[in-house]
mmCIF file of C-alpha atoms in Angstrom:
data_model
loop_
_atom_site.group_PDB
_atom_site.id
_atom_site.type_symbol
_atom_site.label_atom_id
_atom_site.label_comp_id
_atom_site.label_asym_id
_atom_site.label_seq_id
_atom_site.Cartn_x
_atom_site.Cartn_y
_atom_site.Cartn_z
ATOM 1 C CA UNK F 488 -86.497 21.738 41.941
ATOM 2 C CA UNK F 489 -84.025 22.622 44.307
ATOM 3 C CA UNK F 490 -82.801 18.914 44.655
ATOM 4 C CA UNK F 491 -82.346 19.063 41.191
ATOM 5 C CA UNK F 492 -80.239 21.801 41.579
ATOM 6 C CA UNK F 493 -77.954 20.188 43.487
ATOM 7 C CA UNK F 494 -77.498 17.393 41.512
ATOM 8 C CA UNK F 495 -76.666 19.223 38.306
ATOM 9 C CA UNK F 496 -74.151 21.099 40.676
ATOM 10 C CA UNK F 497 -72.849 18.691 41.696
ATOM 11 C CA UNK F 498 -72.571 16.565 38.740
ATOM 12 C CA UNK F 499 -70.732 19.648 37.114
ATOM 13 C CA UNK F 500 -68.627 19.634 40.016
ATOM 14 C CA UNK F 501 -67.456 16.014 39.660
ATOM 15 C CA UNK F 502 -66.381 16.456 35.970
ATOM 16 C CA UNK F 503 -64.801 19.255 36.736
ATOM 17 C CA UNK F 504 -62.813 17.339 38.881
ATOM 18 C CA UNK F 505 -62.136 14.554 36.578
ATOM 19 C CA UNK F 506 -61.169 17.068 34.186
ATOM 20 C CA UNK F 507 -58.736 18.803 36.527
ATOM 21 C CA UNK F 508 -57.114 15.267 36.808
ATOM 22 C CA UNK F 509 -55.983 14.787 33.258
ATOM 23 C CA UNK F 510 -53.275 15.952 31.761
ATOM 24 C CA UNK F 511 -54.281 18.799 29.988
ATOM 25 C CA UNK F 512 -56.056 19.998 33.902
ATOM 26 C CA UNK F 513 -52.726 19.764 35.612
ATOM 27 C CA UNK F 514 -50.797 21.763 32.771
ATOM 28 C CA UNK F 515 -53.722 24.274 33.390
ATOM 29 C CA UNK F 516 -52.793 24.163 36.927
ATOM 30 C CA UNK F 517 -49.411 24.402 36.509
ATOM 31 C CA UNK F 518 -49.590 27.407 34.216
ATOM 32 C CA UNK F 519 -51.712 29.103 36.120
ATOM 33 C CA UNK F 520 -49.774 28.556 39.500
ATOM 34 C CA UNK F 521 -46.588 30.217 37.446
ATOM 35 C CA UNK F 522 -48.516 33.150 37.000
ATOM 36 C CA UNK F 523 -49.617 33.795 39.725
ATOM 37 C CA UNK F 524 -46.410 33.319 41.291
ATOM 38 C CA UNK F 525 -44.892 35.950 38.697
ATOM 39 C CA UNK F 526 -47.807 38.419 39.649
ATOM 40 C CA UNK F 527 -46.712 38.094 43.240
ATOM 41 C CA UNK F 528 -42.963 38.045 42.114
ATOM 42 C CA UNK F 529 -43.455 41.493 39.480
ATOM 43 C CA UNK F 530 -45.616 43.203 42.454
ATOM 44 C CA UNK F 531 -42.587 42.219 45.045
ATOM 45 C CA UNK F 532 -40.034 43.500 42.803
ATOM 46 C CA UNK F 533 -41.770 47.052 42.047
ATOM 47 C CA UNK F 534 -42.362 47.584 45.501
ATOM 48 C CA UNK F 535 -38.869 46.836 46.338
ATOM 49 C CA UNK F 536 -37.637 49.487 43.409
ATOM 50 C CA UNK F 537 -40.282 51.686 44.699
ATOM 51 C CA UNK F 538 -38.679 51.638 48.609
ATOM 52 C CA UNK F 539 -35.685 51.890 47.136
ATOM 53 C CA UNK F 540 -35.965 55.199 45.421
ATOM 54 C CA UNK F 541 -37.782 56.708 48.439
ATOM 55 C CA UNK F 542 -34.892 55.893 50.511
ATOM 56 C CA UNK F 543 -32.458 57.484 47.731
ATOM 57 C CA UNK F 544 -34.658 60.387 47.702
ATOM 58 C CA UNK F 545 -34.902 60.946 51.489
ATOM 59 C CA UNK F 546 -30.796 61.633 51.522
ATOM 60 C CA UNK F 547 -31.695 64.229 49.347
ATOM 61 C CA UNK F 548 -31.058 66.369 52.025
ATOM 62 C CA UNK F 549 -32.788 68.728 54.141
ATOM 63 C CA UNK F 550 -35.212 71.046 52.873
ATOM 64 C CA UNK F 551 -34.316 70.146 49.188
ATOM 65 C CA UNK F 552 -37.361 69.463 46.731
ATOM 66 C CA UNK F 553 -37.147 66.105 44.772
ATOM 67 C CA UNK F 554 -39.542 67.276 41.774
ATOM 68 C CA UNK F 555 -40.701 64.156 40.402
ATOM 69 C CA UNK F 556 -42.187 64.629 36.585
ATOM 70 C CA UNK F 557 -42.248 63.629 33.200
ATOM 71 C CA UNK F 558 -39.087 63.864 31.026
ATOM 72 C CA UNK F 559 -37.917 66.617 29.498
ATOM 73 C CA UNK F 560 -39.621 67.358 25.954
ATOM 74 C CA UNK F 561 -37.701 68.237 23.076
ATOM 75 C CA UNK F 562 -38.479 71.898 22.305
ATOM 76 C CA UNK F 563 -39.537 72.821 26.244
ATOM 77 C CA UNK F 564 -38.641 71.584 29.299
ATOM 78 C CA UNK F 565 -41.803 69.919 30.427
ATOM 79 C CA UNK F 566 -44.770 69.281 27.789
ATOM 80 C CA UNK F 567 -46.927 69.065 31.094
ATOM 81 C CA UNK F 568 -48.232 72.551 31.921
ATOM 82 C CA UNK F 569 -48.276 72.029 35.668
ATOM 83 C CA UNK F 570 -44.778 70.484 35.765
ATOM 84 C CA UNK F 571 -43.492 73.278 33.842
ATOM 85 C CA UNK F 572 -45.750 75.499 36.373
ATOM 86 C CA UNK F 573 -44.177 73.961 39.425
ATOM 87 C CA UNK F 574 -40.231 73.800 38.139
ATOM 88 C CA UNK F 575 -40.467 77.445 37.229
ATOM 89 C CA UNK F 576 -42.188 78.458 40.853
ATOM 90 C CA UNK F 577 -39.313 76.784 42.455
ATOM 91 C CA UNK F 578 -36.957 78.730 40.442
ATOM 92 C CA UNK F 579 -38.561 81.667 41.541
ATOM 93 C CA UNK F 580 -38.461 81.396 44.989
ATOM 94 C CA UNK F 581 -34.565 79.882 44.967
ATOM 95 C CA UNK F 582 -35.740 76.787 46.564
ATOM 96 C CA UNK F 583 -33.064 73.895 46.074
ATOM 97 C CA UNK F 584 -34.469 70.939 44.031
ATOM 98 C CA UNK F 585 -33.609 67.936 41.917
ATOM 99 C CA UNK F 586 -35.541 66.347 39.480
ATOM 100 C CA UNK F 587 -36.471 62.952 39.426
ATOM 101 C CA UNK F 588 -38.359 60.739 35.906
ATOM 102 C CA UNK F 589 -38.241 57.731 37.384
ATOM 103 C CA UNK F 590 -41.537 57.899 38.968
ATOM 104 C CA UNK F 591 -43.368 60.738 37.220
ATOM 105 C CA UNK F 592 -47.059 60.409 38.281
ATOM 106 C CA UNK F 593 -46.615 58.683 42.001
ATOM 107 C CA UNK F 594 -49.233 56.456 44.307
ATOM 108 C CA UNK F 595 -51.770 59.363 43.027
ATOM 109 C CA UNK F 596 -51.436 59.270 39.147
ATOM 110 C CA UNK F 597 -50.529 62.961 39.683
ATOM 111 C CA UNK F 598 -47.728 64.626 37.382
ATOM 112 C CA UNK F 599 -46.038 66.898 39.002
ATOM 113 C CA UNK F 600 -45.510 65.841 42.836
ATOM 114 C CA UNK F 601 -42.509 65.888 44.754
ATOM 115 C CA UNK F 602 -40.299 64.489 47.774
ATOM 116 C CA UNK F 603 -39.640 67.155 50.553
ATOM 117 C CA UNK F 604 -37.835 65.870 54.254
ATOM 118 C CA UNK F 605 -39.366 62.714 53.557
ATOM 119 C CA UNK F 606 -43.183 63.692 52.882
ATOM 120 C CA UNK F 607 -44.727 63.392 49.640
ATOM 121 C CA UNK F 608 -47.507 66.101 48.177
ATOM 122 C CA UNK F 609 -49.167 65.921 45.488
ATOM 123 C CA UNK F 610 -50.858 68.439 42.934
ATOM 124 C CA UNK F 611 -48.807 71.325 41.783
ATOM 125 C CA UNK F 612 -51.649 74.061 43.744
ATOM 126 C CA UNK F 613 -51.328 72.445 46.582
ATOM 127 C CA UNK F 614 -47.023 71.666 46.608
ATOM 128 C CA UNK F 615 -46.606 75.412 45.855
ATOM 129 C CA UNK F 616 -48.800 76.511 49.041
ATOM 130 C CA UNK F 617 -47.203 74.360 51.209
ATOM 131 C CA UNK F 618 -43.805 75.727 49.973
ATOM 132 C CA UNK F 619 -45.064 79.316 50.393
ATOM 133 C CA UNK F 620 -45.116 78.429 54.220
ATOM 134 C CA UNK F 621 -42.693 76.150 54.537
ATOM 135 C CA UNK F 622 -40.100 78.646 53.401
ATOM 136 C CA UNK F 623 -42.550 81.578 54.705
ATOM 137 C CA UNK F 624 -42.959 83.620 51.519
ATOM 138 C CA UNK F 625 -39.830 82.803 49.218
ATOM 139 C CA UNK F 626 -41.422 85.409 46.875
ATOM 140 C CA UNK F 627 -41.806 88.806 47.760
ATOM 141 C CA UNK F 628 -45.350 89.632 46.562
ATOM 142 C CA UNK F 629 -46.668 93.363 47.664
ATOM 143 C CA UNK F 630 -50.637 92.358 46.214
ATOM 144 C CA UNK F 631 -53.158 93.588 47.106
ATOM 145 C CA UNK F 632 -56.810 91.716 47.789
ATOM 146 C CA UNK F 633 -58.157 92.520 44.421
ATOM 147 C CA UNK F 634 -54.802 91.955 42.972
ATOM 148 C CA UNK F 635 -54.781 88.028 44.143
ATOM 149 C CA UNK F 636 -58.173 87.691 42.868
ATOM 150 C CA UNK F 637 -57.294 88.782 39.369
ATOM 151 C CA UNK F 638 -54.474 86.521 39.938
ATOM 152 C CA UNK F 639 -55.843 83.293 41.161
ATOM 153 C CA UNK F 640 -58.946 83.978 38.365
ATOM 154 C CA UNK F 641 -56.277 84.391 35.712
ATOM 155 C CA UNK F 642 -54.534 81.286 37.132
ATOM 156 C CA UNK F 643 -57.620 78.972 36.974
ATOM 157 C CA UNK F 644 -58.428 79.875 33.455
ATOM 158 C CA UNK F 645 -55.332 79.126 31.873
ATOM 159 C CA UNK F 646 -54.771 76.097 34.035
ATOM 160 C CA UNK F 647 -58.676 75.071 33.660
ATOM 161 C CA UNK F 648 -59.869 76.104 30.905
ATOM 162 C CA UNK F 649 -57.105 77.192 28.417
ATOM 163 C CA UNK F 650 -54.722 73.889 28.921
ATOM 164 C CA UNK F 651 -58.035 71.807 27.396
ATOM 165 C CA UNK F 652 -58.315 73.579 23.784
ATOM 166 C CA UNK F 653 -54.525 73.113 23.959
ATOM 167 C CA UNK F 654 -54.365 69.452 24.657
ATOM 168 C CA UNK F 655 -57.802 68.817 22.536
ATOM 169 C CA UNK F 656 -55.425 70.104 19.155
ATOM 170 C CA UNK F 657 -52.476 68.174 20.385
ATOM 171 C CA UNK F 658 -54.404 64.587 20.901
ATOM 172 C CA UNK F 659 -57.472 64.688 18.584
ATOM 173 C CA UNK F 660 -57.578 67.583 16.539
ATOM 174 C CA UNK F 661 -53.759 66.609 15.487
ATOM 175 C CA UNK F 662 -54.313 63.138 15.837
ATOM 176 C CA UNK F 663 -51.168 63.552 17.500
ATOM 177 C CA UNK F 664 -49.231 64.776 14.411
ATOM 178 C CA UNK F 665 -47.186 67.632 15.926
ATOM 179 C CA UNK F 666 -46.482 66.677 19.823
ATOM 180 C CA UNK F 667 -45.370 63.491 19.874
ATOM 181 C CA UNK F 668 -41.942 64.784 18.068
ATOM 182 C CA UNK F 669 -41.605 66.909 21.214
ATOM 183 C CA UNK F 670 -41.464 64.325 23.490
ATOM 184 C CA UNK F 671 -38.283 62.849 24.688
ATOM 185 C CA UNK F 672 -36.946 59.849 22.208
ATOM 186 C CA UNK F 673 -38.120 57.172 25.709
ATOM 187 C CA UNK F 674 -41.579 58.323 25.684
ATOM 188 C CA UNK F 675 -42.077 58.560 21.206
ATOM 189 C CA UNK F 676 -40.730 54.839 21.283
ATOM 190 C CA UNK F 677 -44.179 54.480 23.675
ATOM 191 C CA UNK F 678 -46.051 56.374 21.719
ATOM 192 C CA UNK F 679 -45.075 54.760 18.046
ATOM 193 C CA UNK F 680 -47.250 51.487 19.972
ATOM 194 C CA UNK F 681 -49.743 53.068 22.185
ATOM 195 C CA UNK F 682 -50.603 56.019 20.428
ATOM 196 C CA UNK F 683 -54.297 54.772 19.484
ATOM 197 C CA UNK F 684 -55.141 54.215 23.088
ATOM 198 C CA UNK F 685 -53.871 57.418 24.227
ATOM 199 C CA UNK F 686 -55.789 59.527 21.491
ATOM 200 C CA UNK F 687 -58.710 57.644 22.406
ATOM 201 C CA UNK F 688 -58.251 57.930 25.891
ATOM 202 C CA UNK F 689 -57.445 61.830 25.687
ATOM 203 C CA UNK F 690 -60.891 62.002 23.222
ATOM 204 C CA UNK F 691 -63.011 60.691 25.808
ATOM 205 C CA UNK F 692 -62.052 62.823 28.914
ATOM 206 C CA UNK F 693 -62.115 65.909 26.666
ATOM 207 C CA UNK F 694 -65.523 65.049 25.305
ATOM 208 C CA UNK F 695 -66.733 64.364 29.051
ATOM 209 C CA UNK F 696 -65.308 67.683 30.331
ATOM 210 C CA UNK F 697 -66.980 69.723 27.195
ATOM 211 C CA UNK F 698 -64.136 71.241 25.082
ATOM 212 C CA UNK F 699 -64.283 68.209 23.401
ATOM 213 C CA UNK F 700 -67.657 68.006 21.396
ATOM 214 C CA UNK F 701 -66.396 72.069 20.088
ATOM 215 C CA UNK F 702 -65.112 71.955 15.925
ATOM 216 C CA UNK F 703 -61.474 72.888 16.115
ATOM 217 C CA UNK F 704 -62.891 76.852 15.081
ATOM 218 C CA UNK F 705 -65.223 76.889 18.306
ATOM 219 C CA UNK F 706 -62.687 75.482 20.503
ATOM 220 C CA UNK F 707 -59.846 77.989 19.307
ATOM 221 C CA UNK F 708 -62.625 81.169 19.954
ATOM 222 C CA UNK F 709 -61.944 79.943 23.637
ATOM 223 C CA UNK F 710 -58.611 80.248 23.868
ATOM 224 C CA UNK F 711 -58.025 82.970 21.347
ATOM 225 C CA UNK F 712 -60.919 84.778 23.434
ATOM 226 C CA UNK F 713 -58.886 83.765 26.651
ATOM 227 C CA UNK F 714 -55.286 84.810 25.398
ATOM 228 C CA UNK F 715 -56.765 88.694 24.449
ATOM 229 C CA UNK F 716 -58.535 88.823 28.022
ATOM 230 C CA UNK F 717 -54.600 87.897 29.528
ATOM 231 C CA UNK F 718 -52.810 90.379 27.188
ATOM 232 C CA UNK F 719 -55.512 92.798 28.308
ATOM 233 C CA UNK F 720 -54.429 92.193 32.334
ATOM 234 C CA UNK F 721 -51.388 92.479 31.725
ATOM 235 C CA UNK F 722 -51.517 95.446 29.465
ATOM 236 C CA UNK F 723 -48.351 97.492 30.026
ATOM 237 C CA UNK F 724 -46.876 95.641 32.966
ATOM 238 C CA UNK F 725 -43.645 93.559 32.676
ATOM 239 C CA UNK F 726 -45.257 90.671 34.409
ATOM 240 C CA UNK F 727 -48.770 89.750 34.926
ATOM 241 C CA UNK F 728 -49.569 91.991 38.234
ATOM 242 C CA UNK F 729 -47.048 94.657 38.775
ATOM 243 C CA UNK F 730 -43.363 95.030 37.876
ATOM 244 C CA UNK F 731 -42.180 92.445 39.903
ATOM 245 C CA UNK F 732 -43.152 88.663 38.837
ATOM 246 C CA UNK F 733 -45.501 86.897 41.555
ATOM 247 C CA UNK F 734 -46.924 83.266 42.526
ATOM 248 C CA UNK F 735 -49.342 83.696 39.512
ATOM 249 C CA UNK F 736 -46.617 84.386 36.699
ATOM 250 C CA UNK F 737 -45.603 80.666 36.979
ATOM 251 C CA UNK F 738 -48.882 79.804 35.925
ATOM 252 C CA UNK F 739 -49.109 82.161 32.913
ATOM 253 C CA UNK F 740 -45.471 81.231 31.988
ATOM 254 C CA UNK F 741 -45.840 77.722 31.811
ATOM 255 C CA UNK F 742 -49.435 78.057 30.345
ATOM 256 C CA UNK F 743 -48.049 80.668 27.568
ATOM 257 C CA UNK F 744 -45.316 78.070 26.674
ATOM 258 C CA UNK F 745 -47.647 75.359 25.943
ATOM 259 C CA UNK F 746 -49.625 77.839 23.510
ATOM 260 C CA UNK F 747 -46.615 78.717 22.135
ATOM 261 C CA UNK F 748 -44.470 75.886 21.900
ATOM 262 C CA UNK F 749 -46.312 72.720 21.932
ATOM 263 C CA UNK F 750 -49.495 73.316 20.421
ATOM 264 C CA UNK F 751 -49.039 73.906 16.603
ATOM 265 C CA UNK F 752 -46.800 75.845 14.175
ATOM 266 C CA UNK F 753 -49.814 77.507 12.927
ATOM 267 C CA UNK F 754 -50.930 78.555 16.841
ATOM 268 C CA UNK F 755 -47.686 79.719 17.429
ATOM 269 C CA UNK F 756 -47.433 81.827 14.649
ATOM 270 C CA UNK F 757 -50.929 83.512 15.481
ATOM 271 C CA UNK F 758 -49.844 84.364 18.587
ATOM 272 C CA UNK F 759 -46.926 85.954 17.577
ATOM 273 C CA UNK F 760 -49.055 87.929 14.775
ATOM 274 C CA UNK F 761 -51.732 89.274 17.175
ATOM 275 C CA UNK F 762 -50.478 89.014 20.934
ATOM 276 C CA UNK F 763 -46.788 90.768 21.060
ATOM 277 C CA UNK F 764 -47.469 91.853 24.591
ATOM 278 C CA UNK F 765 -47.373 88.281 25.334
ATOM 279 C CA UNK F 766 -44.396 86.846 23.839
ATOM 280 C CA UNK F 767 -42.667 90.024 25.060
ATOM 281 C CA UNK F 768 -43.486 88.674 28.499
ATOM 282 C CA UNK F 769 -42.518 84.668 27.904
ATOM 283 C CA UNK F 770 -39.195 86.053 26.866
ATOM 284 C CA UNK F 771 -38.528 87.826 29.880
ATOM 285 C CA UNK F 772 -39.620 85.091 32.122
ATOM 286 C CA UNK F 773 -37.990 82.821 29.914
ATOM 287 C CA UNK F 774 -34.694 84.663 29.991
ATOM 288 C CA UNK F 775 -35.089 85.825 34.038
ATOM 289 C CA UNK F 776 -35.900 82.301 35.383
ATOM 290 C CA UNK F 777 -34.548 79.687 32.293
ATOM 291 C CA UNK F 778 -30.994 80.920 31.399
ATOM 292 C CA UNK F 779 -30.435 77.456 31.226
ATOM 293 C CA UNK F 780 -33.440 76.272 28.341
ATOM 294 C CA UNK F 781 -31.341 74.815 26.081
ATOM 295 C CA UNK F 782 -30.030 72.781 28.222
ATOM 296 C CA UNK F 783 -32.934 71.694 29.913
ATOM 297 C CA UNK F 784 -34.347 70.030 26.703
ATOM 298 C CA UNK F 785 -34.527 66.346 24.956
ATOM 299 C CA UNK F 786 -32.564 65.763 22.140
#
């Protein structure tokens, strides 16, 4: 058997060569030499754009942030919660930045991440702790221990649990029908041709995480539920802790404008029917940290 083996192996093997000696099997050759070469040529090229921004951004200068996100959307400026989360914490703290869309989502896939003395960090948690050291407490925060727990619980809700129902009406429930206007015109000329595989894409990570296999009525008890147990925190306080704004507001701020602004009219205008405590406080961060929001928006 196994002699027979060989010889069919072999006798594949020899017309295979024969083949690859015709015309036809050197124009297969040929064509797939070219692209191979391109491959190697389109993967020499990006990495050579790629060194070339990273030395651009390393003359940024010292101790300035290059914030590197997604383009500014149309009616915010950042449809991403976390990039929103992260622009508004360096505000904040007066920490000296740029921002950079060339390279929104870096080696890690991560949106935001940024460019700091030459080191790259990724995940918007993690950039703004290592800024909290690095400029040793840029905001004055007098918390105490329970205080920072209601915080960083208040935090991981919105960013955990809230963002999903958000992003679930956006990219299935809305089949896209209301965001994609928001975007910035670059990124709807993407969407126009890849907007099938994105709300497909979206569908099956939400259904995986949960939120997902909810009707659009038990999803929205979530976050309706979630937005009343904020309002209640906050109560009668100008910002989410105490009367001055901490680490945590930038959280609830960018959070709050994603609710608001780039969820759906009909969200919005619950929100501003039933939860005036809130939009009281998204105008004053708004107007404290963004003096500058029309401005920093897409036509």
């Amino acid at each position: 058997m196994a002699c027979v083996e060989r010889a069919g192996g072999g006798a594949v093997w020899t017309e295979l060569s024969r083949w690859a000696n015709t015309t036809a099997g050197r124009r297969l050759a040929k064509t797939l030499l070219a692209a191979a070469l391109f491959g190697v040529g389109v993967k020499l090229w990006a990495r050579r754009r790629r060194d070339q921004r990273r030395q651009r951004w390393s003359q940024a200068g010292k101790d300035v942030v290059v914030l590197h996100q997604f383009e500014r959307g149309t009616n915010m400026p950042n449809l991403s919660p976390f990039a929103l989360k992260l622009e508004t914490f360096l505000r904040m703290a007066k920490i000296q930045y740029v921002v950079d869309t060339e390279e929104p989502q870096g080696v890690r896939g991560k949106c935001p991440w940024i460019t700091i003395n030459g080191e790259e960090l990724f995940d918007s948690e993690l950039i703004m702790d290592y800024l909290t050291k690095h400029f040793n407490n840029p905001i004055p925060e007098q918390l105490t221990p329970a205080q920072h727990g209601v915080g960083r619980a208040v935090q991981v809700m919105l960013d955990e649990h809230a963002i999903t129902v958000v992003g679930y009406k956006r990219y299935v429930i809305d089949d896209m029908s209301y965001i994609t206007d928001c975007f910035s015109k670059t990124y709807r000329n993407y969407i126009r041709v890849l907007r099938p595989l994105i709300i497909s894409t979206v569908k099956k990570i939400l259904h995986v995480m949960g939120i997902g296999r909810f009707s659009e009525k038990e999803a929205f008890f979530f976050l309706y539920r979630e937005l009343r147990a904020l309002e209640d925190v906050m109560g009668d306080k100008p910002f989410l802790l105490a009367d001055a704004p901490s680490t945590y507001d930038a959280a609830v701020f960018a959070e709050l404008t994603q609710v608001l602004l780039g969820c759906a009219p009909e969200v919005e205008r619950y929100v501003r029917e039933n939860h005036g405590v809130l939009v009281g406080y998204h105008e004053r961060m708004k107007a404290k940290y963004w003096p500058d929001w029309q401005q920093c928006r897409a036509e």
